[in-house]
Amino acid sequence: MNVQFVLLPGDGIGPEIVSQARRVLEAVADKFSHSFHFQEHLIGGCAIDATGDPLPEATLDACKKSDAVLLGAVGGPKWDDPSAKTRPEAGLLRIRKELQLFANLRPITPFPELLDASPLKPEILRGTDILFFRELTGGIYFGPSSCEDLPGGGQRAQSTMVYETYEVERIFRLAAEAARNRRGKLTMVDKANVLEASRLWRRVCGQLVQQEYSDLEYEVVLVDAMAMHLISRPASFDVVVTSNMFGDILTDEASMLPGSLGMLPSASLGESGPGLYEPIHGSAPDIAGKGIANPLATILASAMMLRHSCQMPDEADCIEQAVKRTLAAGARTADIAKPNEQAYGTVEITDSVLTAL
Ligand code: IPM
Ligand code: MG
């Protein structure tokens, strides 16, 4: 098979980890006799430096024409000035919107080999396997916002959470179908005791359950309570569906369950067109360029990419198994190593994955 990938390394550790994922993809192409083509483009802070725009037209065009996009990370202290004209993150939000990637899948599956890398007790963690569906192109991230100077001094700023029925329906359906293919449990997280937008979610989702998904074990949980339950009983969740901002916050919290943000991939999908795949961690400017970043989340994101955008489940399994074998053999980057353990570098641990492959 002939596949066209766009790579968006971005900022910070982005280039280091994306180049390692590319090595793995090239090895998979060899092994399965595919022809993978790669085009690299700018996004984020490096794109602002080069063109003034965090998502240059050339990047967006190339993404739209591709089969799938693999992104590293964007942002860093260099572009953090709150009064700057634009920010690296704006590029990420725009690409999500432009490619209509309304569903962000974030699997939280602790590796048994890494149980003691987690701050939680192994007996609480055991059996945890959660798939988050975060709504990605609506809500408070994209609602009307403004900031005005007040006559008496000071300012007033607002950000608005807006949802329409169809936006809730389409993400909920994807989550419900996924739950059917997993353990049949679906949790919807909102703040319906306070927010009108959440009450819409609750009505729309409740109705869909009644009409189409009554076979599922369905529960609704308030977002503040969910923050607590994720820590106290993570193994009791299967598929979780929620709005953009709640999903952003809860998945960072959940990412601590497996012990390191450095292990978690994510997929952003639309109704059709290319998907966008990325690690859920950020650009980690503090360790950029040192060769110690953990590339496994990005390597696992490429496995998701092969599975969801290229219909290559065997190839995806093959990468995931290679990562598992690498961990089982004791290879650890600094973020997941025990204090007295010798840590592998970014390239070294990828070498182990390639050997396992
Ligand atoms: C994420 C990130 C982004 C978000 C930032 C970088 C804009 O935190 O993908 O979770 O808030 O969506
Ligand atoms: Mg986030």
mmCIF file of C-alpha atoms and ligand atoms in Angstrom:
data_model
loop_
_atom_site.group_PDB
_atom_site.id
_atom_site.type_symbol
_atom_site.label_atom_id
_atom_site.label_comp_id
_atom_site.label_asym_id
_atom_site.label_seq_id
_atom_site.Cartn_x
_atom_site.Cartn_y
_atom_site.Cartn_z
ATOM 1 C CA MET A 1 0.000 0.000 0.000
ATOM 2 C CA ASN A 2 1.067 3.541 -0.830
ATOM 3 C CA VAL A 3 0.538 6.041 1.999
ATOM 4 C CA GLN A 4 1.210 9.760 2.236
ATOM 5 C CA PHE A 5 1.996 11.015 5.748
ATOM 6 C CA VAL A 6 2.561 14.588 6.864
ATOM 7 C CA LEU A 7 4.925 14.984 9.820
ATOM 8 C CA LEU A 8 4.593 18.103 11.957
ATOM 9 C CA PRO A 9 7.492 17.927 14.433
ATOM 10 C CA GLY A 10 6.710 21.331 15.984
ATOM 11 C CA ASP A 11 8.659 22.696 18.955
ATOM 12 C CA GLY A 12 10.715 21.549 21.934
ATOM 13 C CA ILE A 13 11.184 17.790 21.982
ATOM 14 C CA GLY A 14 8.776 17.465 19.002
ATOM 15 C CA PRO A 15 11.480 17.030 16.318
ATOM 16 C CA GLU A 16 13.392 14.445 18.404
ATOM 17 C CA ILE A 17 10.408 12.199 19.034
ATOM 18 C CA VAL A 18 8.811 12.509 15.592
ATOM 19 C CA SER A 19 12.061 11.515 13.897
ATOM 20 C CA GLN A 20 12.145 8.361 16.039
ATOM 21 C CA ALA A 21 8.527 7.521 15.208
ATOM 22 C CA ARG A 22 9.446 7.921 11.549
ATOM 23 C CA ARG A 23 12.221 5.314 11.935
ATOM 24 C CA VAL A 24 9.653 2.900 13.351
ATOM 25 C CA LEU A 25 7.173 3.621 10.536
ATOM 26 C CA GLU A 26 9.923 3.063 7.959
ATOM 27 C CA ALA A 27 10.743 -0.287 9.554
ATOM 28 C CA VAL A 28 7.054 -1.274 9.455
ATOM 29 C CA ALA A 29 6.846 -0.284 5.779
ATOM 30 C CA ASP A 30 9.829 -2.546 5.073
ATOM 31 C CA LYS A 31 8.460 -5.446 7.054
ATOM 32 C CA PHE A 32 4.985 -5.333 5.482
ATOM 33 C CA SER A 33 6.089 -4.171 2.001
ATOM 34 C CA HIS A 34 4.271 -0.847 2.079
ATOM 35 C CA SER A 35 5.411 2.394 0.577
ATOM 36 C CA PHE A 36 5.228 5.175 3.170
ATOM 37 C CA HIS A 37 5.951 8.733 1.998
ATOM 38 C CA PHE A 38 6.738 11.514 4.436
ATOM 39 C CA GLN A 39 6.495 15.278 4.069
ATOM 40 C CA GLU A 40 7.579 17.545 6.917
ATOM 41 C CA HIS A 41 5.917 20.878 7.602
ATOM 42 C CA LEU A 42 5.993 23.687 10.149
ATOM 43 C CA ILE A 43 3.498 24.221 12.961
ATOM 44 C CA GLY A 44 3.558 26.127 16.250
ATOM 45 C CA GLY A 45 6.373 28.358 17.480
ATOM 46 C CA CYS A 46 8.845 27.384 14.759
ATOM 47 C CA ALA A 47 6.196 28.297 12.175
ATOM 48 C CA ILE A 48 5.656 31.702 13.845
ATOM 49 C CA ASP A 49 9.413 32.319 13.685
ATOM 50 C CA ALA A 50 9.617 31.325 10.018
ATOM 51 C CA THR A 51 6.371 32.779 8.651
ATOM 52 C CA GLY A 52 4.566 34.739 11.375
ATOM 53 C CA ASP A 53 1.741 32.180 11.327
ATOM 54 C CA PRO A 54 1.523 29.143 13.671
ATOM 55 C CA LEU A 55 -0.330 27.236 10.912
ATOM 56 C CA PRO A 56 1.027 28.355 7.521
ATOM 57 C CA GLU A 57 -1.139 27.703 4.441
ATOM 58 C CA ALA A 58 1.467 25.282 3.036
ATOM 59 C CA THR A 59 1.141 23.157 6.173
ATOM 60 C CA LEU A 60 -2.638 23.111 6.119
ATOM 61 C CA ASP A 61 -2.732 22.307 2.368
ATOM 62 C CA ALA A 62 -0.309 19.418 2.774
ATOM 63 C CA CYS A 63 -2.326 18.024 5.710
ATOM 64 C CA LYS A 64 -5.585 18.197 3.759
ATOM 65 C CA LYS A 65 -4.004 16.246 0.885
ATOM 66 C CA SER A 66 -2.434 13.593 3.124
ATOM 67 C CA ASP A 67 -3.736 10.277 4.427
ATOM 68 C CA ALA A 68 -2.773 11.105 8.011
ATOM 69 C CA VAL A 69 -0.816 13.593 10.080
ATOM 70 C CA LEU A 70 1.664 12.845 12.870
ATOM 71 C CA LEU A 71 2.371 15.783 15.178
ATOM 72 C CA GLY A 72 5.062 16.169 17.850
ATOM 73 C CA ALA A 73 4.228 19.098 20.134
ATOM 74 C CA VAL A 74 3.898 22.863 19.996
ATOM 75 C CA GLY A 75 4.772 25.736 22.307
ATOM 76 C CA GLY A 76 7.548 26.870 24.619
ATOM 77 C CA PRO A 77 8.632 29.788 26.810
ATOM 78 C CA LYS A 78 9.943 31.687 23.780
ATOM 79 C CA TRP A 79 6.363 32.236 22.560
ATOM 80 C CA ASP A 80 4.646 32.566 25.945
ATOM 81 C CA ASP A 81 4.200 36.351 26.053
ATOM 82 C CA PRO A 82 0.468 36.766 26.857
ATOM 83 C CA SER A 83 0.316 40.001 24.820
ATOM 84 C CA ALA A 84 1.865 38.405 21.681
ATOM 85 C CA LYS A 85 -0.159 38.680 18.451
ATOM 86 C CA THR A 86 -0.404 34.922 18.074
ATOM 87 C CA ARG A 87 0.602 31.788 19.940
ATOM 88 C CA PRO A 88 1.821 28.317 18.918
ATOM 89 C CA GLU A 89 -1.309 26.757 20.466
ATOM 90 C CA ALA A 90 -3.466 28.754 18.037
ATOM 91 C CA GLY A 91 -1.969 26.628 15.229
ATOM 92 C CA LEU A 92 -3.030 23.442 16.955
ATOM 93 C CA LEU A 93 -6.573 24.680 17.589
ATOM 94 C CA ARG A 94 -6.878 25.836 13.979
ATOM 95 C CA ILE A 95 -5.702 22.581 12.450
ATOM 96 C CA ARG A 96 -8.235 20.692 14.604
ATOM 97 C CA LYS A 97 -10.996 23.008 13.408
ATOM 98 C CA GLU A 98 -9.904 23.092 9.742
ATOM 99 C CA LEU A 99 -9.686 19.298 9.491
ATOM 100 C CA GLN A 100 -12.953 19.023 11.494
ATOM 101 C CA LEU A 101 -11.363 16.662 14.003
ATOM 102 C CA PHE A 102 -14.209 16.666 16.502
ATOM 103 C CA ALA A 103 -13.302 13.435 18.273
ATOM 104 C CA ASN A 104 -10.158 13.139 20.343
ATOM 105 C CA LEU A 105 -9.476 9.568 21.470
ATOM 106 C CA ARG A 106 -7.163 9.240 24.439
ATOM 107 C CA PRO A 107 -6.611 5.699 25.649
ATOM 108 C CA ILE A 108 -5.353 5.350 29.218
ATOM 109 C CA THR A 109 -3.917 1.862 29.449
ATOM 110 C CA PRO A 110 -1.236 1.361 32.054
ATOM 111 C CA PHE A 111 1.477 -1.093 31.021
ATOM 112 C CA PRO A 112 1.750 -3.876 33.628
ATOM 113 C CA GLU A 113 5.543 -3.528 33.302
ATOM 114 C CA LEU A 114 5.297 0.067 34.568
ATOM 115 C CA LEU A 115 2.861 -0.387 37.455
ATOM 116 C CA ASP A 116 5.398 0.910 39.956
ATOM 117 C CA ALA A 117 6.113 4.027 37.857
ATOM 118 C CA SER A 118 2.648 5.270 38.825
ATOM 119 C CA PRO A 119 2.096 7.425 41.907
ATOM 120 C CA LEU A 120 -0.998 5.291 42.653
ATOM 121 C CA LYS A 121 -0.930 1.975 44.491
ATOM 122 C CA PRO A 122 -0.823 -1.054 42.158
ATOM 123 C CA GLU A 123 -3.988 -2.498 43.762
ATOM 124 C CA ILE A 124 -5.965 0.617 42.780
ATOM 125 C CA LEU A 125 -4.522 0.690 39.279
ATOM 126 C CA ARG A 126 -4.833 -2.982 38.404
ATOM 127 C CA GLY A 127 -7.347 -3.516 35.598
ATOM 128 C CA THR A 128 -7.443 0.151 34.551
ATOM 129 C CA ASP A 129 -8.193 0.516 30.840
ATOM 130 C CA ILE A 130 -10.036 3.719 29.899
ATOM 131 C CA LEU A 131 -10.779 5.203 26.508
ATOM 132 C CA PHE A 132 -11.564 8.922 26.628
ATOM 133 C CA PHE A 133 -13.579 10.622 23.893
ATOM 134 C CA ARG A 134 -12.961 14.337 24.214
ATOM 135 C CA GLU A 135 -15.023 16.689 22.040
ATOM 136 C CA LEU A 136 -12.375 18.725 20.211
ATOM 137 C CA THR A 137 -13.823 21.417 17.960
ATOM 138 C CA GLY A 138 -16.458 23.104 20.117
ATOM 139 C CA GLY A 139 -17.243 24.311 23.604
ATOM 140 C CA ILE A 140 -15.409 27.024 25.485
ATOM 141 C CA TYR A 141 -12.296 26.610 23.279
ATOM 142 C CA PHE A 142 -14.172 27.969 20.272
ATOM 143 C CA GLY A 143 -17.104 29.984 21.681
ATOM 144 C CA PRO A 144 -17.258 33.793 21.561
ATOM 145 C CA SER A 145 -14.631 35.461 23.690
ATOM 146 C CA SER A 146 -13.644 39.027 24.336
ATOM 147 C CA CYS A 147 -11.759 41.347 26.604
ATOM 148 C CA GLU A 148 -12.675 45.003 27.127
ATOM 149 C CA ASP A 149 -11.307 47.887 29.153
ATOM 150 C CA LEU A 150 -13.681 49.146 31.816
ATOM 151 C CA PRO A 151 -14.260 52.883 32.238
ATOM 152 C CA GLY A 152 -13.324 52.840 35.915
ATOM 153 C CA GLY A 153 -10.104 50.874 35.239
ATOM 154 C CA GLY A 154 -9.569 47.154 35.064
ATOM 155 C CA GLN A 155 -10.875 44.873 32.340
ATOM 156 C CA ARG A 156 -13.698 42.425 31.733
ATOM 157 C CA ALA A 157 -12.957 39.199 29.839
ATOM 158 C CA GLN A 158 -15.249 36.385 28.840
ATOM 159 C CA SER A 159 -15.048 32.954 27.259
ATOM 160 C CA THR A 160 -18.267 31.172 26.380
ATOM 161 C CA MET A 161 -19.112 27.477 26.344
ATOM 162 C CA VAL A 162 -21.371 26.850 23.358
ATOM 163 C CA TYR A 163 -22.659 23.491 22.110
ATOM 164 C CA GLU A 164 -25.267 22.493 19.563
ATOM 165 C CA THR A 165 -27.189 19.231 19.537
ATOM 166 C CA TYR A 166 -25.358 17.769 16.506
ATOM 167 C CA GLU A 167 -21.964 18.347 18.108
ATOM 168 C CA VAL A 168 -22.962 16.359 21.173
ATOM 169 C CA GLU A 169 -24.655 13.626 19.141
ATOM 170 C CA ARG A 170 -21.745 12.865 16.830
ATOM 171 C CA ILE A 171 -19.118 12.500 19.560
ATOM 172 C CA PHE A 172 -21.517 10.555 21.778
ATOM 173 C CA ARG A 173 -22.276 8.080 18.969
ATOM 174 C CA LEU A 174 -18.575 7.393 18.404
ATOM 175 C CA ALA A 175 -18.051 6.828 22.116
ATOM 176 C CA ALA A 176 -21.112 4.588 22.399
ATOM 177 C CA GLU A 177 -20.028 2.447 19.427
ATOM 178 C CA ALA A 178 -16.569 2.093 20.993
ATOM 179 C CA ALA A 179 -18.127 1.058 24.317
ATOM 180 C CA ARG A 180 -20.128 -1.631 22.515
ATOM 181 C CA ASN A 181 -16.897 -3.073 21.154
ATOM 182 C CA ARG A 182 -15.218 -2.945 24.559
ATOM 183 C CA ARG A 183 -16.758 -3.711 27.959
ATOM 184 C CA GLY A 184 -20.130 -2.052 27.305
ATOM 185 C CA LYS A 185 -19.792 0.703 29.882
ATOM 186 C CA LEU A 186 -20.116 4.393 29.046
ATOM 187 C CA THR A 187 -19.597 7.354 31.381
ATOM 188 C CA MET A 188 -20.655 10.864 30.348
ATOM 189 C CA VAL A 189 -19.012 13.675 32.306
ATOM 190 C CA ASP A 190 -20.573 17.126 32.616
ATOM 191 C CA LYS A 191 -21.368 19.941 35.057
ATOM 192 C CA ALA A 192 -25.142 19.870 34.586
ATOM 193 C CA ASN A 193 -25.785 21.133 38.123
ATOM 194 C CA VAL A 194 -24.393 24.514 37.059
ATOM 195 C CA LEU A 195 -23.908 24.906 33.299
ATOM 196 C CA GLU A 196 -26.689 25.228 30.719
ATOM 197 C CA ALA A 197 -24.399 23.788 28.025
ATOM 198 C CA SER A 198 -23.932 20.697 30.212
ATOM 199 C CA ARG A 199 -27.686 20.310 30.589
ATOM 200 C CA LEU A 200 -27.891 20.110 26.801
ATOM 201 C CA TRP A 201 -25.263 17.350 26.855
ATOM 202 C CA ARG A 202 -27.249 15.504 29.485
ATOM 203 C CA ARG A 203 -30.523 15.656 27.549
ATOM 204 C CA VAL A 204 -29.025 14.761 24.175
ATOM 205 C CA CYS A 205 -26.951 11.872 25.532
ATOM 206 C CA GLY A 206 -29.800 10.552 27.707
ATOM 207 C CA GLN A 207 -32.106 10.472 24.717
ATOM 208 C CA LEU A 208 -29.570 8.672 22.521
ATOM 209 C CA VAL A 209 -29.098 6.047 25.214
ATOM 210 C CA GLN A 210 -32.854 5.498 25.429
ATOM 211 C CA GLN A 211 -33.351 5.321 21.677
ATOM 212 C CA GLU A 212 -30.213 3.597 20.403
ATOM 213 C CA TYR A 213 -27.867 2.451 23.134
ATOM 214 C CA SER A 214 -29.997 0.963 25.903
ATOM 215 C CA ASP A 215 -27.742 -2.136 25.798
ATOM 216 C CA LEU A 216 -24.919 -0.089 27.363
ATOM 217 C CA GLU A 217 -24.294 0.370 31.046
ATOM 218 C CA TYR A 218 -24.596 4.167 31.124
ATOM 219 C CA GLU A 219 -23.781 6.607 33.904
ATOM 220 C CA VAL A 220 -23.429 10.374 34.192
ATOM 221 C CA VAL A 221 -20.833 11.853 36.533
ATOM 222 C CA LEU A 222 -20.193 15.497 37.438
ATOM 223 C CA VAL A 223 -16.733 16.645 36.411
ATOM 224 C CA ASP A 224 -15.586 17.540 39.929
ATOM 225 C CA ALA A 225 -16.602 14.117 41.221
ATOM 226 C CA MET A 226 -14.939 12.513 38.197
ATOM 227 C CA ALA A 227 -11.626 14.150 39.097
ATOM 228 C CA MET A 228 -11.879 12.285 42.385
ATOM 229 C CA HIS A 229 -13.140 8.932 41.046
ATOM 230 C CA LEU A 230 -10.324 8.776 38.489
ATOM 231 C CA ILE A 231 -7.884 8.553 41.371
ATOM 232 C CA SER A 232 -9.938 6.423 43.747
ATOM 233 C CA ARG A 233 -11.442 3.865 41.316
ATOM 234 C CA PRO A 234 -9.849 4.196 37.848
ATOM 235 C CA ALA A 235 -10.491 0.537 37.019
ATOM 236 C CA SER A 236 -14.264 1.051 37.170
ATOM 237 C CA PHE A 237 -14.346 3.119 33.948
ATOM 238 C CA ASP A 238 -14.435 1.854 30.378
ATOM 239 C CA VAL A 239 -15.341 4.548 27.818
ATOM 240 C CA VAL A 240 -15.642 8.155 29.007
ATOM 241 C CA VAL A 241 -17.152 10.910 26.847
ATOM 242 C CA THR A 242 -17.004 14.610 27.644
ATOM 243 C CA SER A 243 -16.715 18.153 26.343
ATOM 244 C CA ASN A 244 -13.566 19.890 25.151
ATOM 245 C CA MET A 245 -12.296 21.572 28.315
ATOM 246 C CA PHE A 246 -13.358 18.854 30.757
ATOM 247 C CA GLY A 247 -11.638 16.321 28.493
ATOM 248 C CA ASP A 248 -8.486 18.423 28.395
ATOM 249 C CA ILE A 249 -8.259 18.537 32.172
ATOM 250 C CA LEU A 250 -9.377 14.984 32.966
ATOM 251 C CA THR A 251 -7.014 13.380 30.454
ATOM 252 C CA ASP A 252 -4.015 15.173 31.936
ATOM 253 C CA GLU A 253 -5.103 13.876 35.319
ATOM 254 C CA ALA A 254 -5.664 10.373 33.942
ATOM 255 C CA SER A 255 -2.285 10.445 32.230
ATOM 256 C CA MET A 256 -0.663 10.132 35.648
ATOM 257 C CA LEU A 257 -2.256 6.704 36.113
ATOM 258 C CA PRO A 258 0.238 4.971 33.820
ATOM 259 C CA GLY A 259 3.045 6.831 35.586
ATOM 260 C CA SER A 260 4.225 9.065 32.789
ATOM 261 C CA LEU A 261 2.734 11.397 30.249
ATOM 262 C CA GLY A 262 5.510 10.078 28.029
ATOM 263 C CA MET A 263 3.629 6.861 27.266
ATOM 264 C CA LEU A 264 0.274 8.148 26.014
ATOM 265 C CA PRO A 265 -0.797 8.576 22.384
ATOM 266 C CA SER A 266 -3.918 10.223 21.053
ATOM 267 C CA ALA A 267 -5.929 10.309 17.838
ATOM 268 C CA SER A 268 -8.096 13.156 16.579
ATOM 269 C CA LEU A 269 -10.664 12.082 14.030
ATOM 270 C CA GLY A 270 -13.380 13.635 11.916
ATOM 271 C CA GLU A 271 -16.224 12.210 9.867
ATOM 272 C CA SER A 272 -13.836 11.761 6.925
ATOM 273 C CA GLY A 273 -10.439 13.019 5.778
ATOM 274 C CA PRO A 274 -7.059 12.636 7.430
ATOM 275 C CA GLY A 275 -6.749 12.045 11.172
ATOM 276 C CA LEU A 276 -4.205 13.783 13.381
ATOM 277 C CA TYR A 277 -2.079 11.700 15.737
ATOM 278 C CA GLU A 278 0.079 12.989 18.546
ATOM 279 C CA PRO A 279 1.474 12.210 21.974
ATOM 280 C CA ILE A 280 -0.679 13.789 24.670
ATOM 281 C CA HIS A 281 2.342 15.377 26.359
ATOM 282 C CA GLY A 282 3.633 18.836 25.473
ATOM 283 C CA SER A 283 6.877 20.155 24.031
ATOM 284 C CA ALA A 284 8.870 19.745 27.281
ATOM 285 C CA PRO A 285 11.220 22.681 26.584
ATOM 286 C CA ASP A 286 13.229 21.885 29.733
ATOM 287 C CA ILE A 287 14.602 18.670 28.211
ATOM 288 C CA ALA A 288 14.528 19.623 24.513
ATOM 289 C CA GLY A 289 17.711 18.861 22.608
ATOM 290 C CA LYS A 290 19.168 16.660 25.357
ATOM 291 C CA GLY A 291 18.311 13.360 23.663
ATOM 292 C CA ILE A 292 16.501 12.029 26.739
ATOM 293 C CA ALA A 293 12.820 12.533 25.796
ATOM 294 C CA ASN A 294 10.582 9.480 25.766
ATOM 295 C CA PRO A 295 9.508 8.794 22.155
ATOM 296 C CA LEU A 296 7.150 5.930 23.054
ATOM 297 C CA ALA A 297 3.950 8.026 23.124
ATOM 298 C CA THR A 298 4.675 9.237 19.589
ATOM 299 C CA ILE A 299 5.610 5.735 18.455
ATOM 300 C CA LEU A 300 2.307 4.490 19.926
ATOM 301 C CA ALA A 301 0.525 7.396 18.197
ATOM 302 C CA SER A 302 1.895 6.101 14.885
ATOM 303 C CA ALA A 303 0.380 2.719 15.726
ATOM 304 C CA MET A 304 -3.001 4.438 16.239
ATOM 305 C CA MET A 305 -2.435 6.205 12.921
ATOM 306 C CA LEU A 306 -1.929 2.921 11.072
ATOM 307 C CA ARG A 307 -4.996 1.429 12.748
ATOM 308 C CA HIS A 308 -7.467 4.321 12.321
ATOM 309 C CA SER A 309 -6.316 6.078 9.135
ATOM 310 C CA CYS A 310 -4.646 3.304 7.126
ATOM 311 C CA GLN A 311 -6.684 0.193 7.957
ATOM 312 C CA MET A 312 -3.499 -1.575 9.040
ATOM 313 C CA PRO A 313 -4.450 -3.320 12.300
ATOM 314 C CA ASP A 314 -1.672 -5.932 12.048
ATOM 315 C CA GLU A 315 0.965 -3.295 11.512
ATOM 316 C CA ALA A 316 -0.419 -1.317 14.482
ATOM 317 C CA ASP A 317 -0.398 -4.423 16.703
ATOM 318 C CA CYS A 318 3.151 -5.085 15.643
ATOM 319 C CA ILE A 319 4.329 -1.648 16.875
ATOM 320 C CA GLU A 320 2.378 -1.953 20.146
ATOM 321 C CA GLN A 321 3.808 -5.417 20.790
ATOM 322 C CA ALA A 322 7.320 -4.145 20.074
ATOM 323 C CA VAL A 323 6.854 -1.372 22.644
ATOM 324 C CA LYS A 324 5.570 -3.911 25.174
ATOM 325 C CA ARG A 325 8.545 -6.188 24.573
ATOM 326 C CA THR A 326 10.915 -3.237 24.906
ATOM 327 C CA LEU A 327 9.459 -2.415 28.334
ATOM 328 C CA ALA A 328 9.381 -6.076 29.357
ATOM 329 C CA ALA A 329 13.091 -6.279 28.522
ATOM 330 C CA GLY A 330 13.678 -3.486 31.042
ATOM 331 C CA ALA A 331 14.387 -0.548 28.722
ATOM 332 C CA ARG A 332 13.296 2.725 30.351
ATOM 333 C CA THR A 333 13.720 6.398 29.489
ATOM 334 C CA ALA A 334 14.423 8.799 32.374
ATOM 335 C CA ASP A 335 10.751 9.645 32.952
ATOM 336 C CA ILE A 336 9.827 6.022 33.686
ATOM 337 C CA ALA A 337 13.095 4.707 35.134
ATOM 338 C CA LYS A 338 13.429 4.008 38.852
ATOM 339 C CA PRO A 339 15.867 6.291 40.693
ATOM 340 C CA ASN A 340 18.750 3.764 40.581
ATOM 341 C CA GLU A 341 17.975 2.474 37.099
ATOM 342 C CA GLN A 342 20.076 3.323 34.067
ATOM 343 C CA ALA A 343 17.966 5.360 31.657
ATOM 344 C CA TYR A 344 17.916 4.947 27.884
ATOM 345 C CA GLY A 345 18.085 7.952 25.573
ATOM 346 C CA THR A 346 15.516 8.823 22.893
ATOM 347 C CA VAL A 347 17.416 7.091 20.077
ATOM 348 C CA GLU A 348 18.547 4.156 22.215
ATOM 349 C CA ILE A 349 15.041 3.178 23.312
ATOM 350 C CA THR A 350 13.846 3.461 19.706
ATOM 351 C CA ASP A 351 16.698 1.106 18.744
ATOM 352 C CA SER A 352 15.224 -1.391 21.237
ATOM 353 C CA VAL A 353 11.770 -0.994 19.703
ATOM 354 C CA LEU A 354 13.245 -1.581 16.237
ATOM 355 C CA THR A 355 15.010 -4.715 17.449
ATOM 356 C CA ALA A 356 11.756 -5.972 19.003
ATOM 357 C CA LEU A 357 9.936 -5.228 15.757
HETATM 358 C C1 IPM B 1 -4.040 19.225 24.619
HETATM 359 C C2 IPM B 1 -3.328 20.536 24.918
HETATM 360 C C3 IPM B 1 -3.957 21.622 24.069
HETATM 361 C C4 IPM B 1 -5.415 21.743 24.484
HETATM 362 C C5 IPM B 1 -3.244 22.985 24.173
HETATM 363 C C6 IPM B 1 -1.783 22.875 23.833
HETATM 364 C C7 IPM B 1 -3.918 24.017 23.315
HETATM 365 O O1 IPM B 1 -3.380 20.825 26.260
HETATM 366 O O2 IPM B 1 -4.016 18.793 23.455
HETATM 367 O O3 IPM B 1 -4.587 18.634 25.547
HETATM 368 O O4 IPM B 1 -5.730 22.418 25.462
HETATM 369 O O5 IPM B 1 -6.252 21.138 23.795
HETATM 370 MG MG MG B 2 -4.198 19.273 27.448
#
